PDB file of C-alpha atoms in Angstrom:
ATOM      1  CA  UNK A   1      76.926  51.080  27.139  1.00  0.00           C
ATOM      2  CA  UNK A   2      75.670  53.433  24.425  1.00  0.00           C
ATOM      3  CA  UNK A   3      78.912  52.830  22.525  1.00  0.00           C
ATOM      4  CA  UNK A   4      78.421  49.085  22.905  1.00  0.00           C
ATOM      5  CA  UNK A   5      74.839  49.385  21.709  1.00  0.00           C
ATOM      6  CA  UNK A   6      76.029  51.093  18.535  1.00  0.00           C
ATOM      7  CA  UNK A   7      78.090  47.993  17.662  1.00  0.00           C
ATOM      8  CA  UNK A   8      74.833  46.102  17.122  1.00  0.00           C
ATOM      9  CA  UNK A   9      72.510  48.412  15.172  1.00  0.00           C
ATOM     10  CA  UNK A  10      68.986  47.342  14.345  1.00  0.00           C
ATOM     11  CA  UNK A  11      67.519  47.381  10.853  1.00  0.00           C
ATOM     12  CA  UNK A  12      69.408  46.847   7.622  1.00  0.00           C
ATOM     13  CA  UNK A  13      72.806  47.739   9.137  1.00  0.00           C
ATOM     14  CA  UNK A  14      72.683  44.977  11.736  1.00  0.00           C
ATOM     15  CA  UNK A  15      74.316  41.550  11.871  1.00  0.00           C
ATOM     16  CA  UNK A  16      70.872  39.946  12.141  1.00  0.00           C
ATOM     17  CA  UNK A  17      69.650  41.513   8.916  1.00  0.00           C
ATOM     18  CA  UNK A  18      72.747  40.379   7.025  1.00  0.00           C
ATOM     19  CA  UNK A  19      72.371  36.844   8.414  1.00  0.00           C
ATOM     20  CA  UNK A  20      68.709  36.792   7.391  1.00  0.00           C
ATOM     21  CA  UNK A  21      69.554  37.910   3.849  1.00  0.00           C
ATOM     22  CA  UNK A  22      72.193  35.196   3.621  1.00  0.00           C
ATOM     23  CA  UNK A  23      69.744  32.499   4.751  1.00  0.00           C
ATOM     24  CA  UNK A  24      67.118  33.784   2.303  1.00  0.00           C
ATOM     25  CA  UNK A  25      69.682  33.554  -0.494  1.00  0.00           C
ATOM     26  CA  UNK A  26      70.406  29.953   0.515  1.00  0.00           C
ATOM     27  CA  UNK A  27      66.682  29.183   0.322  1.00  0.00           C
ATOM     28  CA  UNK A  28      66.613  30.629  -3.215  1.00  0.00           C
ATOM     29  CA  UNK A  29      69.674  28.569  -4.124  1.00  0.00           C
ATOM     30  CA  UNK A  30      68.054  25.353  -2.865  1.00  0.00           C
ATOM     31  CA  UNK A  31      65.225  25.989  -5.332  1.00  0.00           C
ATOM     32  CA  UNK A  32      67.604  26.823  -8.224  1.00  0.00           C
ATOM     33  CA  UNK A  33      70.927  25.128  -7.437  1.00  0.00           C
ATOM     34  CA  UNK A  34      72.169  25.362 -11.005  1.00  0.00           C
ATOM     35  CA  UNK A  35      71.502  29.073 -11.473  1.00  0.00           C
ATOM     36  CA  UNK A  36      74.791  31.020 -11.666  1.00  0.00           C
ATOM     37  CA  UNK A  37      73.222  34.358 -10.702  1.00  0.00           C
ATOM     38  CA  UNK A  38      71.638  32.869  -7.588  1.00  0.00           C
ATOM     39  CA  UNK A  39      74.999  31.365  -6.616  1.00  0.00           C
ATOM     40  CA  UNK A  40      76.623  34.780  -6.947  1.00  0.00           C
ATOM     41  CA  UNK A  41      73.976  36.286  -4.681  1.00  0.00           C
ATOM     42  CA  UNK A  42      74.710  33.623  -2.042  1.00  0.00           C
ATOM     43  CA  UNK A  43      78.435  34.404  -2.195  1.00  0.00           C
ATOM     44  CA  UNK A  44      77.773  38.130  -1.928  1.00  0.00           C
ATOM     45  CA  UNK A  45      75.403  37.662   1.042  1.00  0.00           C
ATOM     46  CA  UNK A  46      77.912  35.339   2.726  1.00  0.00           C
ATOM     47  CA  UNK A  47      80.660  37.937   2.349  1.00  0.00           C
ATOM     48  CA  UNK A  48      78.380  40.629   3.721  1.00  0.00           C
ATOM     49  CA  UNK A  49      77.463  38.684   6.844  1.00  0.00           C
ATOM     50  CA  UNK A  50      81.119  37.765   7.412  1.00  0.00           C
ATOM     51  CA  UNK A  51      82.061  41.440   7.109  1.00  0.00           C
ATOM     52  CA  UNK A  52      79.380  42.396   9.642  1.00  0.00           C
ATOM     53  CA  UNK A  53      80.711  39.880  12.167  1.00  0.00           C
ATOM     54  CA  UNK A  54      84.291  41.030  11.586  1.00  0.00           C
ATOM     55  CA  UNK A  55      83.325  44.691  11.944  1.00  0.00           C
ATOM     56  CA  UNK A  56      81.474  44.039  15.206  1.00  0.00           C
ATOM     57  CA  UNK A  57      84.472  42.133  16.566  1.00  0.00           C
ATOM     58  CA  UNK A  58      86.828  44.954  15.589  1.00  0.00           C
ATOM     59  CA  UNK A  59      84.573  47.535  17.273  1.00  0.00           C
ATOM     60  CA  UNK A  60      84.594  45.476  20.471  1.00  0.00           C
ATOM     61  CA  UNK A  61      88.400  45.463  20.317  1.00  0.00           C
ATOM     62  CA  UNK A  62      88.375  49.256  20.026  1.00  0.00           C
ATOM     63  CA  UNK A  63      86.065  49.545  23.035  1.00  0.00           C
ATOM     64  CA  UNK A  64      88.432  47.340  25.038  1.00  0.00           C
ATOM     65  CA  UNK A  65      91.360  49.571  24.105  1.00  0.00           C
ATOM     66  CA  UNK A  66      89.379  52.649  25.122  1.00  0.00           C
ATOM     67  CA  UNK A  67      88.585  51.046  28.492  1.00  0.00           C
ATOM     68  CA  UNK A  68      92.292  50.363  29.051  1.00  0.00           C
ATOM     69  CA  UNK A  69      93.250  53.935  28.191  1.00  0.00           C
ATOM     70  CA  UNK A  70      90.493  55.311  30.436  1.00  0.00           C
ATOM     71  CA  UNK A  71      91.650  53.083  33.286  1.00  0.00           C
ATOM     72  CA  UNK A  72      95.227  54.326  32.912  1.00  0.00           C
ATOM     73  CA  UNK A  73      94.083  57.959  32.873  1.00  0.00           C
ATOM     74  CA  UNK A  74      91.873  57.498  35.941  1.00  0.00           C
ATOM     75  CA  UNK A  75      94.584  55.621  37.834  1.00  0.00           C
ATOM     76  CA  UNK A  76      97.030  58.437  37.079  1.00  0.00           C
ATOM     77  CA  UNK A  77      94.508  60.917  38.499  1.00  0.00           C
ATOM     78  CA  UNK A  78      94.012  58.776  41.620  1.00  0.00           C
ATOM     79  CA  UNK A  79      97.764  58.643  42.224  1.00  0.00           C
ATOM     80  CA  UNK A  80      98.052  62.398  41.756  1.00  0.00           C
ATOM     81  CA  UNK A  81      95.219  63.010  44.239  1.00  0.00           C
ATOM     82  CA  UNK A  82      96.737  60.547  46.706  1.00  0.00           C
ATOM     83  CA  UNK A  83     100.075  62.361  46.501  1.00  0.00           C
ATOM     84  CA  UNK A  84      98.305  65.677  47.093  1.00  0.00           C
ATOM     85  CA  UNK A  85      96.555  64.272  50.162  1.00  0.00           C
ATOM     86  CA  UNK A  86      99.863  62.942  51.501  1.00  0.00           C
ATOM     87  CA  UNK A  87     101.498  66.345  51.019  1.00  0.00           C
ATOM     88  CA  UNK A  88      98.559  68.103  52.669  1.00  0.00           C
ATOM     89  CA  UNK A  89      98.765  65.650  55.570  1.00  0.00           C
ATOM     90  CA  UNK A  90     102.332  66.765  56.193  1.00  0.00           C
ATOM     91  CA  UNK A  91     101.495  70.456  55.971  1.00  0.00           C
ATOM     92  CA  UNK A  92      98.409  70.130  58.189  1.00  0.00           C
ATOM     93  CA  UNK A  93     100.359  68.212  60.835  1.00  0.00           C
ATOM     94  CA  UNK A  94     103.087  70.882  60.770  1.00  0.00           C
ATOM     95  CA  UNK A  95     100.619  73.762  61.165  1.00  0.00           C
ATOM     96  CA  UNK A  96      98.736  72.014  63.986  1.00  0.00           C
ATOM     97  CA  UNK A  97     102.050  71.280  65.665  1.00  0.00           C
ATOM     98  CA  UNK A  98     102.695  75.033  65.799  1.00  0.00           C
ATOM     99  CA  UNK A  99      99.312  75.596  67.436  1.00  0.00           C
ATOM    100  CA  UNK A 100      97.639  77.192  64.404  1.00  0.00           C
ATOM    101  CA  UNK A 101      94.446  76.267  62.530  1.00  0.00           C
ATOM    102  CA  UNK A 102      95.049  74.985  58.961  1.00  0.00           C
ATOM    103  CA  UNK A 103      91.565  75.766  57.628  1.00  0.00           C
ATOM    104  CA  UNK A 104      92.618  76.405  54.010  1.00  0.00           C
ATOM    105  CA  UNK A 105      94.689  73.216  53.961  1.00  0.00           C
ATOM    106  CA  UNK A 106      91.805  71.221  55.406  1.00  0.00           C
ATOM    107  CA  UNK A 107      89.512  72.589  52.679  1.00  0.00           C
ATOM    108  CA  UNK A 108      92.034  71.582  50.018  1.00  0.00           C
ATOM    109  CA  UNK A 109      92.286  68.087  51.451  1.00  0.00           C
ATOM    110  CA  UNK A 110      88.500  67.744  51.631  1.00  0.00           C
ATOM    111  CA  UNK A 111      88.282  68.690  47.945  1.00  0.00           C
ATOM    112  CA  UNK A 112      90.988  66.164  47.018  1.00  0.00           C
ATOM    113  CA  UNK A 113      89.101  63.478  48.969  1.00  0.00           C
ATOM    114  CA  UNK A 114      85.850  64.368  47.185  1.00  0.00           C
ATOM    115  CA  UNK A 115      87.576  64.114  43.803  1.00  0.00           C
ATOM    116  CA  UNK A 116      89.140  60.811  44.831  1.00  0.00           C
ATOM    117  CA  UNK A 117      85.825  59.361  46.025  1.00  0.00           C
ATOM    118  CA  UNK A 118      84.401  59.933  42.526  1.00  0.00           C
ATOM    119  CA  UNK A 119      87.020  57.472  41.243  1.00  0.00           C
ATOM    120  CA  UNK A 120      86.905  54.851  43.990  1.00  0.00           C
ATOM    121  CA  UNK A 121      84.912  54.176  47.125  1.00  0.00           C
ATOM    122  CA  UNK A 122      87.088  55.060  50.116  1.00  0.00           C
ATOM    123  CA  UNK A 123      87.181  55.365  53.880  1.00  0.00           C
ATOM    124  CA  UNK A 124      89.395  57.502  56.115  1.00  0.00           C
ATOM    125  CA  UNK A 125      90.799  57.453  59.632  1.00  0.00           C
ATOM    126  CA  UNK A 126      92.219  60.598  61.222  1.00  0.00           C
ATOM    127  CA  UNK A 127      95.380  60.447  63.324  1.00  0.00           C
ATOM    128  CA  UNK A 128      96.133  62.551  66.379  1.00  0.00           C
ATOM    129  CA  UNK A 129      98.420  64.826  64.352  1.00  0.00           C
ATOM    130  CA  UNK A 130      95.570  65.725  61.976  1.00  0.00           C
ATOM    131  CA  UNK A 131      96.727  63.552  59.081  1.00  0.00           C
ATOM    132  CA  UNK A 132      94.348  61.138  57.349  1.00  0.00           C
ATOM    133  CA  UNK A 133      94.835  57.519  56.359  1.00  0.00           C
ATOM    134  CA  UNK A 134      92.881  56.673  53.215  1.00  0.00           C
ATOM    135  CA  UNK A 135      91.681  53.115  52.586  1.00  0.00           C
ATOM    136  CA  UNK A 136      90.209  51.600  49.414  1.00  0.00           C
ATOM    137  CA  UNK A 137      89.065  48.132  48.313  1.00  0.00           C
ATOM    138  CA  UNK A 138      87.749  47.017  51.677  1.00  0.00           C
ATOM    139  CA  UNK A 139      90.738  48.093  53.752  1.00  0.00           C
ATOM    140  CA  UNK A 140      93.746  48.394  51.432  1.00  0.00           C
ATOM    141  CA  UNK A 141      95.869  51.394  52.391  1.00  0.00           C
ATOM    142  CA  UNK A 142      96.261  54.060  49.695  1.00  0.00           C
ATOM    143  CA  UNK A 143      97.612  56.922  51.849  1.00  0.00           C
ATOM    144  CA  UNK A 144      99.201  56.667  55.286  1.00  0.00           C
ATOM    145  CA  UNK A 145     100.429  60.000  56.578  1.00  0.00           C
ATOM    146  CA  UNK A 146     102.917  61.155  53.959  1.00  0.00           C
ATOM    147  CA  UNK A 147     103.246  57.731  52.302  1.00  0.00           C
ATOM    148  CA  UNK A 148     101.356  56.652  49.179  1.00  0.00           C
ATOM    149  CA  UNK A 149     100.868  53.172  47.783  1.00  0.00           C
ATOM    150  CA  UNK A 150     100.160  53.917  44.105  1.00  0.00           C
ATOM    151  CA  UNK A 151      97.554  52.175  42.000  1.00  0.00           C
ATOM    152  CA  UNK A 152      98.684  50.390  38.853  1.00  0.00           C
ATOM    153  CA  UNK A 153      96.995  48.973  35.751  1.00  0.00           C
ATOM    154  CA  UNK A 154      98.007  45.347  35.239  1.00  0.00           C
ATOM    155  CA  UNK A 155      97.286  42.586  32.743  1.00  0.00           C
ATOM    156  CA  UNK A 156      94.415  40.444  34.019  1.00  0.00           C
ATOM    157  CA  UNK A 157      95.966  37.036  34.854  1.00  0.00           C
ATOM    158  CA  UNK A 158      92.775  35.259  33.738  1.00  0.00           C
ATOM    159  CA  UNK A 159      92.573  37.037  30.344  1.00  0.00           C
ATOM    160  CA  UNK A 160      95.532  38.825  28.765  1.00  0.00           C
ATOM    161  CA  UNK A 161      93.211  41.006  26.655  1.00  0.00           C
ATOM    162  CA  UNK A 162      91.752  42.636  29.771  1.00  0.00           C
ATOM    163  CA  UNK A 163      93.144  44.968  32.434  1.00  0.00           C
ATOM    164  CA  UNK A 164      93.136  44.602  36.202  1.00  0.00           C
ATOM    165  CA  UNK A 165      93.763  47.053  39.015  1.00  0.00           C
ATOM    166  CA  UNK A 166      96.748  46.654  41.323  1.00  0.00           C
ATOM    167  CA  UNK A 167      98.122  48.360  44.432  1.00  0.00           C
ATOM    168  CA  UNK A 168     101.896  48.703  44.682  1.00  0.00           C
ATOM    169  CA  UNK A 169     103.333  47.994  48.133  1.00  0.00           C
ATOM    170  CA  UNK A 170     107.152  48.189  48.410  1.00  0.00           C
ATOM    171  CA  UNK A 171     107.568  46.908  44.861  1.00  0.00           C
ATOM    172  CA  UNK A 172     105.005  44.108  45.264  1.00  0.00           C
ATOM    173  CA  UNK A 173     101.758  44.545  43.317  1.00  0.00           C
ATOM    174  CA  UNK A 174      98.598  43.245  44.962  1.00  0.00           C
ATOM    175  CA  UNK A 175      95.714  42.748  42.524  1.00  0.00           C
ATOM    176  CA  UNK A 176      92.406  44.239  43.626  1.00  0.00           C
ATOM    177  CA  UNK A 177      89.129  42.465  42.959  1.00  0.00           C
ATOM    178  CA  UNK A 178      86.362  44.376  41.194  1.00  0.00           C
ATOM    179  CA  UNK A 179      83.783  43.428  43.831  1.00  0.00           C
ATOM    180  CA  UNK A 180      85.965  44.964  46.569  1.00  0.00           C
ATOM    181  CA  UNK A 181      86.118  48.414  45.002  1.00  0.00           C
ATOM    182  CA  UNK A 182      82.595  49.682  45.652  1.00  0.00           C
ATOM    183  CA  UNK A 183      81.409  52.516  43.418  1.00  0.00           C
ATOM    184  CA  UNK A 184      83.188  55.104  41.308  1.00  0.00           C
ATOM    185  CA  UNK A 185      84.440  55.687  37.787  1.00  0.00           C
ATOM    186  CA  UNK A 186      87.169  53.031  37.908  1.00  0.00           C
ATOM    187  CA  UNK A 187      84.759  50.396  39.197  1.00  0.00           C
ATOM    188  CA  UNK A 188      82.338  51.270  36.390  1.00  0.00           C
ATOM    189  CA  UNK A 189      85.065  50.829  33.772  1.00  0.00           C
ATOM    190  CA  UNK A 190      86.073  47.441  35.193  1.00  0.00           C
ATOM    191  CA  UNK A 191      82.454  46.311  35.369  1.00  0.00           C
ATOM    192  CA  UNK A 192      81.892  47.319  31.748  1.00  0.00           C
ATOM    193  CA  UNK A 193      85.050  45.459  30.702  1.00  0.00           C
ATOM    194  CA  UNK A 194      84.485  42.311  32.770  1.00  0.00           C
ATOM    195  CA  UNK A 195      80.719  41.967  32.374  1.00  0.00           C
ATOM    196  CA  UNK A 196      79.235  43.862  29.425  1.00  0.00           C
ATOM    197  CA  UNK A 197      82.082  43.456  26.921  1.00  0.00           C
ATOM    198  CA  UNK A 198      82.548  39.797  27.843  1.00  0.00           C
ATOM    199  CA  UNK A 199      78.816  39.151  27.364  1.00  0.00           C
ATOM    200  CA  UNK A 200      78.843  40.929  24.003  1.00  0.00           C
ATOM    201  CA  UNK A 201      81.819  38.917  22.748  1.00  0.00           C
ATOM    202  CA  UNK A 202      80.259  35.676  23.953  1.00  0.00           C
ATOM    203  CA  UNK A 203      76.903  36.353  22.299  1.00  0.00           C
ATOM    204  CA  UNK A 204      78.528  37.461  19.055  1.00  0.00           C
ATOM    205  CA  UNK A 205      80.612  34.279  19.027  1.00  0.00           C
ATOM    206  CA  UNK A 206      77.583  32.099  19.717  1.00  0.00           C
ATOM    207  CA  UNK A 207      75.661  33.757  16.893  1.00  0.00           C
ATOM    208  CA  UNK A 208      78.588  33.238  14.515  1.00  0.00           C
ATOM    209  CA  UNK A 209      78.867  29.580  15.549  1.00  0.00           C
TER     210      UNK A 209
END
């Protein structure tokens, strides 16, 4: 949000100031329509306000690209953590099956779950063999025993400029809705993309119109 705020600075560097200067120049021109110098000022102010709008639009594009890259990085981390949990499930079940206590492995799995919960809201169910099933997005399975359904970053079907989150299940990708994800870093990125950036683009477009 601080990055988004910097796209619209206050004072002389802002879009509003440039628009005001342009309108003031038009007022001067209406009083002296035949004056060549006044006409040149209007053209210069018009170019300046156009440049400010273009620069703001370009900065919003950069923010969108950064959101997409951050989503990909976070999804890669989620998949890595999910794979670690699946591997630990197998090792914990094996150790318990031999009648031993896998305390170190349980600690490692707890840490992986804590790291994962920072990315996405999750819930778990423990099986009789000591393995955990991990659910996200209101009941979608991420880890079941030693099996992982990886997250993917997809093109949003409603807007090709935006990204959406998917869950791969036997080659079929199920899109996950933002409101199903709860809290976490990934949810924050999607909310910023789908709400704050969309609002900024809309307001900038309305001002330009």
